[in-house]
Amino acid sequence: MTPQTSGTPATVEEHPVADGAAGPYALTTGPDGALWFTLVHGGRIGRLVPGGRPAEHRLDPGCGPTVITTGPDGALWFTEYRADRIGRITTDGTVTEFDLPGSGRGPFGITTGPDGALWFTETAAGRIGRITTGGDVTEFDLPVEGAFPSAITAGHDGGLWFTLNQADAVGRIDPAGAVVLHSLPTEGAAPVGIATAPDGALWFTEIGAGQIGRVTPDGHVTEFPLPDRAARPHAVTVTADGTAWFTEWAGNRVGALTPDGRVTTHDLPTPGSEPHGITVGPDGALWTALETGALARITP
């Protein structure tokens, strides 16, 4: 599909939360009405109430906390990419960490599943993992080698949906471990972020092709080329009206794609700010993590 660009304005405000070396990477809205975010290079978890001052909780400096999500137990759960661990932090700052069964797993994406467990991707091992709130881990092999499973989200159909960055595919795994893969039409799409829409479809980013994709539960894929094909879209979230908001890592922008294919992009104030994760904040605005040391608030 050919994108259309609308002129809808947006206000973008940056809120410094760390030094530039710490690397804010992913963020989510916690059950306490705060934004929780990972500092991937600094080995810390951060917390920010909109309008307040940021707080930090220290981890092993080299563990590489990456993606973070709210768990079924009211705590925040996150992946430790470099340490091959899954972490848990309560809203009062108590940290528990769970080692994965072996080394070289590279956990990245994480989400709460329909079964009350956390599901995560193992990029380096090419597996999907499941961890209970008590720390019991199960791993599921994928039917293709070297696929590099990346982001993961819970679908409305009872399955977990994930991107396969090196296989140009989107996959689904059910709670019993059965896997179905859907190949993408574009070679070199290299999908990364994925999010569930209110209508049950899944939206994902194609960082290699400069496109946003949509897949229905029955596997029908539609791709939307962005105005800047070199923008390298990274993460995506979907608002209640069905609009997919995404980060353009190389374009230094945040974009929005409506269900009818209309694209709007918004420049970030600081050049080279490296936007990664994006989420709807507790205040109803869009928030994105800038690896250069800030969280940006986007008000449509």
mmCIF file of C-alpha atoms in Angstrom:
data_model
loop_
_atom_site.group_PDB
_atom_site.id
_atom_site.type_symbol
_atom_site.label_atom_id
_atom_site.label_comp_id
_atom_site.label_asym_id
_atom_site.label_seq_id
_atom_site.Cartn_x
_atom_site.Cartn_y
_atom_site.Cartn_z
ATOM 1 C CA MET A 1 0.000 0.000 0.000
ATOM 2 C CA THR A 2 1.117 3.564 -0.696
ATOM 3 C CA PRO A 3 1.179 5.667 2.465
ATOM 4 C CA GLN A 4 -0.649 8.950 2.764
ATOM 5 C CA THR A 5 0.756 11.652 5.001
ATOM 6 C CA SER A 6 -1.563 13.784 7.068
ATOM 7 C CA GLY A 7 -0.726 17.037 8.792
ATOM 8 C CA THR A 8 -1.994 16.227 12.272
ATOM 9 C CA PRO A 9 0.220 18.189 14.719
ATOM 10 C CA ALA A 10 1.773 16.749 17.854
ATOM 11 C CA THR A 11 3.670 18.170 20.809
ATOM 12 C CA VAL A 12 6.927 16.421 21.750
ATOM 13 C CA GLU A 13 8.600 17.035 25.116
ATOM 14 C CA GLU A 14 11.817 15.391 26.292
ATOM 15 C CA HIS A 15 12.342 14.447 29.944
ATOM 16 C CA PRO A 16 15.948 13.567 30.879
ATOM 17 C CA VAL A 17 16.106 10.421 33.032
ATOM 18 C CA ALA A 18 19.747 9.315 32.825
ATOM 19 C CA ASP A 19 23.117 10.198 31.407
ATOM 20 C CA GLY A 20 23.701 9.472 27.749
ATOM 21 C CA ALA A 21 25.770 6.375 28.484
ATOM 22 C CA ALA A 22 22.984 4.561 30.389
ATOM 23 C CA GLY A 23 20.809 3.920 27.342
ATOM 24 C CA PRO A 24 17.049 4.117 28.039
ATOM 25 C CA TYR A 25 15.754 1.321 25.807
ATOM 26 C CA ALA A 26 12.229 0.038 26.515
ATOM 27 C CA LEU A 27 9.381 1.213 28.721
ATOM 28 C CA THR A 28 5.935 0.261 29.945
ATOM 29 C CA THR A 29 3.197 1.651 32.164
ATOM 30 C CA GLY A 30 3.219 -0.108 35.511
ATOM 31 C CA PRO A 31 0.259 -0.925 37.779
ATOM 32 C CA ASP A 32 1.318 1.955 40.065
ATOM 33 C CA GLY A 33 0.656 4.665 37.475
ATOM 34 C CA ALA A 34 4.342 5.151 36.674
ATOM 35 C CA LEU A 35 6.497 4.582 33.629
ATOM 36 C CA TRP A 36 9.073 1.841 34.153
ATOM 37 C CA PHE A 37 12.028 1.682 31.775
ATOM 38 C CA THR A 38 15.232 -0.225 31.174
ATOM 39 C CA LEU A 39 18.717 1.314 31.038
ATOM 40 C CA VAL A 40 20.338 -1.251 28.790
ATOM 41 C CA HIS A 41 23.921 0.001 29.022
ATOM 42 C CA GLY A 42 23.750 1.129 32.642
ATOM 43 C CA GLY A 43 22.348 -2.072 34.151
ATOM 44 C CA ARG A 44 19.472 -0.311 35.879
ATOM 45 C CA ILE A 45 15.676 -0.140 35.933
ATOM 46 C CA GLY A 46 14.130 3.325 36.053
ATOM 47 C CA ARG A 47 10.783 4.663 37.197
ATOM 48 C CA LEU A 48 9.147 7.970 36.304
ATOM 49 C CA VAL A 49 5.785 9.352 37.341
ATOM 50 C CA PRO A 50 4.816 11.936 34.692
ATOM 51 C CA GLY A 51 5.574 15.340 36.141
ATOM 52 C CA GLY A 52 7.891 13.885 38.798
ATOM 53 C CA ARG A 53 11.574 13.045 39.178
ATOM 54 C CA PRO A 54 13.052 9.773 37.909
ATOM 55 C CA ALA A 55 14.241 7.044 40.282
ATOM 56 C CA GLU A 56 16.600 4.159 39.554
ATOM 57 C CA HIS A 57 17.129 0.618 40.832
ATOM 58 C CA ARG A 58 20.548 -0.922 40.279
ATOM 59 C CA LEU A 59 21.188 -4.355 38.784
ATOM 60 C CA ASP A 60 24.379 -6.128 37.734
ATOM 61 C CA PRO A 61 26.024 -3.390 35.605
ATOM 62 C CA GLY A 62 26.666 -5.742 32.688
ATOM 63 C CA CYS A 63 23.347 -7.620 32.593
ATOM 64 C CA GLY A 64 21.789 -5.606 29.745
ATOM 65 C CA PRO A 65 18.163 -5.127 30.837
ATOM 66 C CA THR A 66 16.205 -4.849 27.624
ATOM 67 C CA VAL A 67 12.397 -5.175 27.378
ATOM 68 C CA ILE A 68 10.063 -4.673 30.364
ATOM 69 C CA THR A 69 6.388 -5.508 30.911
ATOM 70 C CA THR A 70 3.814 -5.691 33.697
ATOM 71 C CA GLY A 71 3.422 -9.224 34.980
ATOM 72 C CA PRO A 72 0.266 -11.020 36.148
ATOM 73 C CA ASP A 73 1.421 -10.619 39.762
ATOM 74 C CA GLY A 74 1.546 -6.804 39.773
ATOM 75 C CA ALA A 75 5.345 -6.683 39.471
ATOM 76 C CA LEU A 76 7.423 -5.615 36.473
ATOM 77 C CA TRP A 77 9.260 -8.331 34.560
ATOM 78 C CA PHE A 78 12.212 -7.748 32.248
ATOM 79 C CA THR A 79 14.797 -9.563 30.170
ATOM 80 C CA GLU A 80 18.520 -9.407 30.909
ATOM 81 C CA TYR A 81 19.947 -9.886 27.441
ATOM 82 C CA ARG A 82 23.611 -10.209 28.340
ATOM 83 C CA ALA A 83 23.173 -12.176 31.570
ATOM 84 C CA ASP A 84 20.747 -14.827 30.242
ATOM 85 C CA ARG A 85 18.300 -14.026 33.031
ATOM 86 C CA ILE A 86 14.720 -12.919 33.537
ATOM 87 C CA GLY A 87 14.274 -10.231 36.174
ATOM 88 C CA ARG A 88 11.366 -9.185 38.361
ATOM 89 C CA ILE A 89 11.017 -5.910 40.240
ATOM 90 C CA THR A 90 8.168 -4.985 42.551
ATOM 91 C CA THR A 91 6.753 -1.484 42.581
ATOM 92 C CA ASP A 92 8.655 -0.836 45.822
ATOM 93 C CA GLY A 93 11.946 -1.786 44.154
ATOM 94 C CA THR A 94 12.605 -5.364 45.304
ATOM 95 C CA VAL A 95 14.485 -7.287 42.602
ATOM 96 C CA THR A 96 14.485 -11.048 41.992
ATOM 97 C CA GLU A 97 16.387 -12.662 39.128
ATOM 98 C CA PHE A 98 15.967 -16.073 37.498
ATOM 99 C CA ASP A 99 18.762 -17.719 35.512
ATOM 100 C CA LEU A 100 17.805 -19.438 32.270
ATOM 101 C CA PRO A 101 18.775 -23.115 31.891
ATOM 102 C CA GLY A 102 21.893 -22.426 29.826
ATOM 103 C CA SER A 103 24.143 -19.727 28.408
ATOM 104 C CA GLY A 104 23.854 -18.048 25.017
ATOM 105 C CA ARG A 105 20.085 -17.526 25.207
ATOM 106 C CA GLY A 106 19.911 -13.749 24.619
ATOM 107 C CA PRO A 107 16.433 -13.087 26.067
ATOM 108 C CA PHE A 108 14.880 -9.977 24.510
ATOM 109 C CA GLY A 109 11.086 -9.600 24.203
ATOM 110 C CA ILE A 110 8.745 -10.419 27.090
ATOM 111 C CA THR A 111 4.981 -10.311 27.670
ATOM 112 C CA THR A 112 2.318 -11.746 29.958
ATOM 113 C CA GLY A 113 0.538 -14.714 28.432
ATOM 114 C CA PRO A 114 -3.092 -15.825 28.717
ATOM 115 C CA ASP A 115 -2.010 -18.639 31.051
ATOM 116 C CA GLY A 116 -0.710 -16.350 33.799
ATOM 117 C CA ALA A 117 2.947 -16.926 32.931
ATOM 118 C CA LEU A 118 5.519 -14.669 31.239
ATOM 119 C CA TRP A 119 6.575 -15.531 27.689
ATOM 120 C CA PHE A 120 9.847 -14.332 26.208
ATOM 121 C CA THR A 121 12.074 -14.688 23.167
ATOM 122 C CA GLU A 122 15.562 -16.165 23.105
ATOM 123 C CA THR A 123 17.230 -14.377 20.205
ATOM 124 C CA ALA A 124 20.533 -16.239 20.229
ATOM 125 C CA ALA A 125 19.097 -19.699 20.974
ATOM 126 C CA GLY A 126 16.186 -19.393 18.527
ATOM 127 C CA ARG A 127 13.586 -20.417 21.093
ATOM 128 C CA ILE A 128 10.482 -19.104 22.818
ATOM 129 C CA GLY A 129 10.587 -19.312 26.607
ATOM 130 C CA ARG A 130 7.946 -19.422 29.327
ATOM 131 C CA ILE A 131 8.530 -18.570 32.978
ATOM 132 C CA THR A 132 6.018 -18.878 35.787
ATOM 133 C CA THR A 133 5.820 -16.228 38.498
ATOM 134 C CA GLY A 134 7.612 -18.748 40.703
ATOM 135 C CA GLY A 135 10.565 -18.944 38.301
ATOM 136 C CA ASP A 136 9.988 -22.286 36.528
ATOM 137 C CA VAL A 137 11.257 -22.061 32.926
ATOM 138 C CA THR A 138 10.170 -24.035 29.855
ATOM 139 C CA GLU A 139 11.745 -23.548 26.416
ATOM 140 C CA PHE A 140 10.213 -24.278 23.010
ATOM 141 C CA ASP A 141 12.243 -24.833 19.856
ATOM 142 C CA LEU A 142 11.240 -23.066 16.643
ATOM 143 C CA PRO A 143 10.984 -24.898 13.307
ATOM 144 C CA VAL A 144 13.627 -22.738 11.592
ATOM 145 C CA GLU A 145 17.293 -22.247 12.515
ATOM 146 C CA GLY A 146 18.823 -18.819 13.096
ATOM 147 C CA ALA A 147 15.463 -17.026 13.041
ATOM 148 C CA PHE A 148 16.366 -14.535 15.832
ATOM 149 C CA PRO A 149 12.967 -14.231 17.562
ATOM 150 C CA SER A 150 12.679 -10.657 18.803
ATOM 151 C CA ALA A 151 9.575 -8.948 20.232
ATOM 152 C CA ILE A 152 6.560 -10.873 21.550
ATOM 153 C CA THR A 153 2.991 -9.945 22.469
ATOM 154 C CA ALA A 154 -0.153 -11.715 23.650
ATOM 155 C CA GLY A 155 -2.832 -11.913 20.958
ATOM 156 C CA HIS A 156 -6.569 -11.772 21.528
ATOM 157 C CA ASP A 157 -6.809 -15.289 20.066
ATOM 158 C CA GLY A 158 -5.109 -16.955 23.045
ATOM 159 C CA GLY A 159 -1.723 -17.250 21.356
ATOM 160 C CA LEU A 160 1.596 -15.447 21.700
ATOM 161 C CA TRP A 161 2.772 -13.616 18.579
ATOM 162 C CA PHE A 162 6.407 -12.819 17.874
ATOM 163 C CA THR A 163 8.685 -11.492 15.157
ATOM 164 C CA LEU A 164 11.452 -13.533 13.539
ATOM 165 C CA ASN A 165 13.988 -10.889 12.609
ATOM 166 C CA GLN A 166 16.298 -13.082 10.519
ATOM 167 C CA ALA A 167 13.600 -15.279 8.971
ATOM 168 C CA ASP A 168 11.380 -12.463 7.602
ATOM 169 C CA ALA A 169 8.396 -13.967 9.352
ATOM 170 C CA VAL A 170 5.889 -13.508 12.165
ATOM 171 C CA GLY A 171 5.112 -16.486 14.369
ATOM 172 C CA ARG A 172 2.446 -17.661 16.779
ATOM 173 C CA ILE A 173 2.850 -20.115 19.646
ATOM 174 C CA ASP A 174 -0.028 -21.427 21.716
ATOM 175 C CA PRO A 175 0.294 -22.143 25.456
ATOM 176 C CA ALA A 176 0.902 -25.818 24.671
ATOM 177 C CA GLY A 177 3.913 -24.953 22.491
ATOM 178 C CA ALA A 178 2.496 -25.450 18.973
ATOM 179 C CA VAL A 179 4.099 -23.002 16.540
ATOM 180 C CA VAL A 180 2.815 -21.546 13.253
ATOM 181 C CA LEU A 181 4.926 -19.218 11.091
ATOM 182 C CA HIS A 182 3.721 -16.639 8.575
ATOM 183 C CA SER A 183 6.263 -15.534 5.974
ATOM 184 C CA LEU A 184 6.348 -11.858 5.032
ATOM 185 C CA PRO A 185 6.031 -10.733 1.404
ATOM 186 C CA THR A 186 9.141 -8.524 1.548
ATOM 187 C CA GLU A 187 12.583 -10.089 1.529
ATOM 188 C CA GLY A 188 14.892 -8.474 4.061
ATOM 189 C CA ALA A 189 11.983 -7.066 6.097
ATOM 190 C CA ALA A 190 13.765 -7.978 9.375
ATOM 191 C CA PRO A 191 10.740 -7.467 11.683
ATOM 192 C CA VAL A 192 11.397 -6.368 15.280
ATOM 193 C CA GLY A 193 8.557 -4.772 17.271
ATOM 194 C CA ILE A 194 5.041 -6.245 17.490
ATOM 195 C CA ALA A 195 1.855 -5.174 19.272
ATOM 196 C CA THR A 196 -1.763 -6.309 19.469
ATOM 197 C CA ALA A 197 -4.542 -4.076 18.153
ATOM 198 C CA PRO A 198 -8.084 -3.805 19.594
ATOM 199 C CA ASP A 199 -9.505 -5.609 16.537
ATOM 200 C CA GLY A 200 -7.294 -8.649 17.163
ATOM 201 C CA ALA A 201 -4.785 -7.963 14.404
ATOM 202 C CA LEU A 202 -1.071 -7.659 15.107
ATOM 203 C CA TRP A 203 1.037 -4.689 13.963
ATOM 204 C CA PHE A 204 4.793 -5.018 13.555
ATOM 205 C CA THR A 205 7.783 -3.033 12.347
ATOM 206 C CA GLU A 206 10.016 -4.001 9.429
ATOM 207 C CA ILE A 207 13.308 -2.378 10.358
ATOM 208 C CA GLY A 208 15.053 -3.665 7.234
ATOM 209 C CA ALA A 209 12.426 -2.547 4.718
ATOM 210 C CA GLY A 210 11.138 0.716 6.190
ATOM 211 C CA GLN A 211 7.602 -0.607 6.463
ATOM 212 C CA ILE A 212 4.914 -1.274 9.046
ATOM 213 C CA GLY A 213 3.140 -4.607 8.753
ATOM 214 C CA ARG A 214 -0.221 -5.927 9.889
ATOM 215 C CA VAL A 215 -1.155 -9.587 10.231
ATOM 216 C CA THR A 216 -4.584 -10.980 11.054
ATOM 217 C CA PRO A 217 -4.996 -14.055 13.270
ATOM 218 C CA ASP A 218 -5.583 -16.165 10.157
ATOM 219 C CA GLY A 219 -2.217 -15.086 8.723
ATOM 220 C CA HIS A 220 -3.152 -12.423 6.153
ATOM 221 C CA VAL A 221 -0.303 -9.896 5.926
ATOM 222 C CA THR A 222 -0.516 -6.295 4.716
ATOM 223 C CA GLU A 223 2.547 -4.037 4.473
ATOM 224 C CA PHE A 224 2.603 -0.237 4.589
ATOM 225 C CA PRO A 225 5.747 1.445 3.185
ATOM 226 C CA LEU A 226 6.834 4.515 5.147
ATOM 227 C CA PRO A 227 7.588 7.863 3.484
ATOM 228 C CA ASP A 228 11.233 7.403 4.565
ATOM 229 C CA ARG A 229 12.179 3.838 3.705
ATOM 230 C CA ALA A 230 15.526 4.283 5.474
ATOM 231 C CA ALA A 231 13.882 5.256 8.799
ATOM 232 C CA ARG A 232 14.451 1.818 10.398
ATOM 233 C CA PRO A 233 11.208 1.484 12.396
ATOM 234 C CA HIS A 234 11.918 -0.345 15.628
ATOM 235 C CA ALA A 235 9.103 -0.603 18.209
ATOM 236 C CA VAL A 236 5.330 -0.283 17.976
ATOM 237 C CA THR A 237 2.315 0.135 20.256
ATOM 238 C CA VAL A 238 -1.388 0.406 19.379
ATOM 239 C CA THR A 239 -3.821 2.880 20.929
ATOM 240 C CA ALA A 240 -7.492 2.279 21.689
ATOM 241 C CA ASP A 241 -8.576 3.787 18.356
ATOM 242 C CA GLY A 242 -6.481 1.253 16.438
ATOM 243 C CA THR A 243 -3.655 3.629 15.502
ATOM 244 C CA ALA A 244 -0.215 2.034 15.449
ATOM 245 C CA TRP A 245 2.470 4.326 16.890
ATOM 246 C CA PHE A 246 6.075 3.425 16.116
ATOM 247 C CA THR A 247 9.623 4.674 16.523
ATOM 248 C CA GLU A 248 11.931 5.465 13.610
ATOM 249 C CA TRP A 249 15.359 4.709 15.012
ATOM 250 C CA ALA A 250 17.353 6.086 12.072
ATOM 251 C CA GLY A 251 14.839 8.804 11.173
ATOM 252 C CA ASN A 252 14.826 10.357 14.671
ATOM 253 C CA ARG A 253 11.052 10.419 14.565
ATOM 254 C CA VAL A 254 7.898 8.906 16.002
ATOM 255 C CA GLY A 255 5.192 7.916 13.539
ATOM 256 C CA ALA A 256 1.518 7.006 13.581
ATOM 257 C CA LEU A 257 -0.336 4.762 11.141
ATOM 258 C CA THR A 258 -4.118 4.694 11.173
ATOM 259 C CA PRO A 259 -6.031 1.517 10.261
ATOM 260 C CA ASP A 260 -6.852 2.991 6.836
ATOM 261 C CA GLY A 261 -3.153 3.461 6.021
ATOM 262 C CA ARG A 262 -2.605 7.152 6.774
ATOM 263 C CA VAL A 263 0.892 7.919 8.076
ATOM 264 C CA THR A 264 1.940 10.899 10.198
ATOM 265 C CA THR A 265 5.518 11.397 11.396
ATOM 266 C CA HIS A 266 6.809 13.705 14.124
ATOM 267 C CA ASP A 267 10.436 14.821 14.439
ATOM 268 C CA LEU A 268 12.121 14.502 17.820
ATOM 269 C CA PRO A 269 13.684 17.701 19.181
ATOM 270 C CA THR A 270 17.216 16.367 19.727
ATOM 271 C CA PRO A 271 19.150 15.118 16.666
ATOM 272 C CA GLY A 272 20.318 11.520 16.824
ATOM 273 C CA SER A 273 18.284 10.664 19.929
ATOM 274 C CA GLU A 274 17.848 6.982 18.928
ATOM 275 C CA PRO A 275 14.215 6.242 19.841
ATOM 276 C CA HIS A 276 13.543 2.615 20.764
ATOM 277 C CA GLY A 277 10.593 1.455 22.898
ATOM 278 C CA ILE A 278 7.197 3.166 22.817
ATOM 279 C CA THR A 279 4.071 2.818 24.970
ATOM 280 C CA VAL A 280 0.908 4.571 26.068
ATOM 281 C CA GLY A 281 1.694 6.282 29.358
ATOM 282 C CA PRO A 282 -0.420 6.522 32.505
ATOM 283 C CA ASP A 283 -1.387 10.057 31.427
ATOM 284 C CA GLY A 284 -2.790 8.895 28.067
ATOM 285 C CA ALA A 285 0.097 10.355 26.036
ATOM 286 C CA LEU A 286 2.605 8.351 23.990
ATOM 287 C CA TRP A 287 6.032 7.908 25.558
ATOM 288 C CA THR A 288 9.205 6.693 23.892
ATOM 289 C CA ALA A 289 12.642 5.817 25.279
ATOM 290 C CA LEU A 290 15.563 7.723 23.756
ATOM 291 C CA GLU A 291 18.862 5.898 24.069
ATOM 292 C CA THR A 292 20.671 9.230 24.484
ATOM 293 C CA GLY A 293 19.216 9.600 28.006
ATOM 294 C CA ALA A 294 15.600 10.784 27.990
ATOM 295 C CA LEU A 295 11.985 9.758 27.696
ATOM 296 C CA ALA A 296 9.949 11.723 25.161
ATOM 297 C CA ARG A 297 6.258 12.489 25.633
ATOM 298 C CA ILE A 298 4.176 12.798 22.460
ATOM 299 C CA THR A 299 0.756 14.423 22.642
ATOM 300 C CA PRO A 300 -1.237 14.071 19.413
#
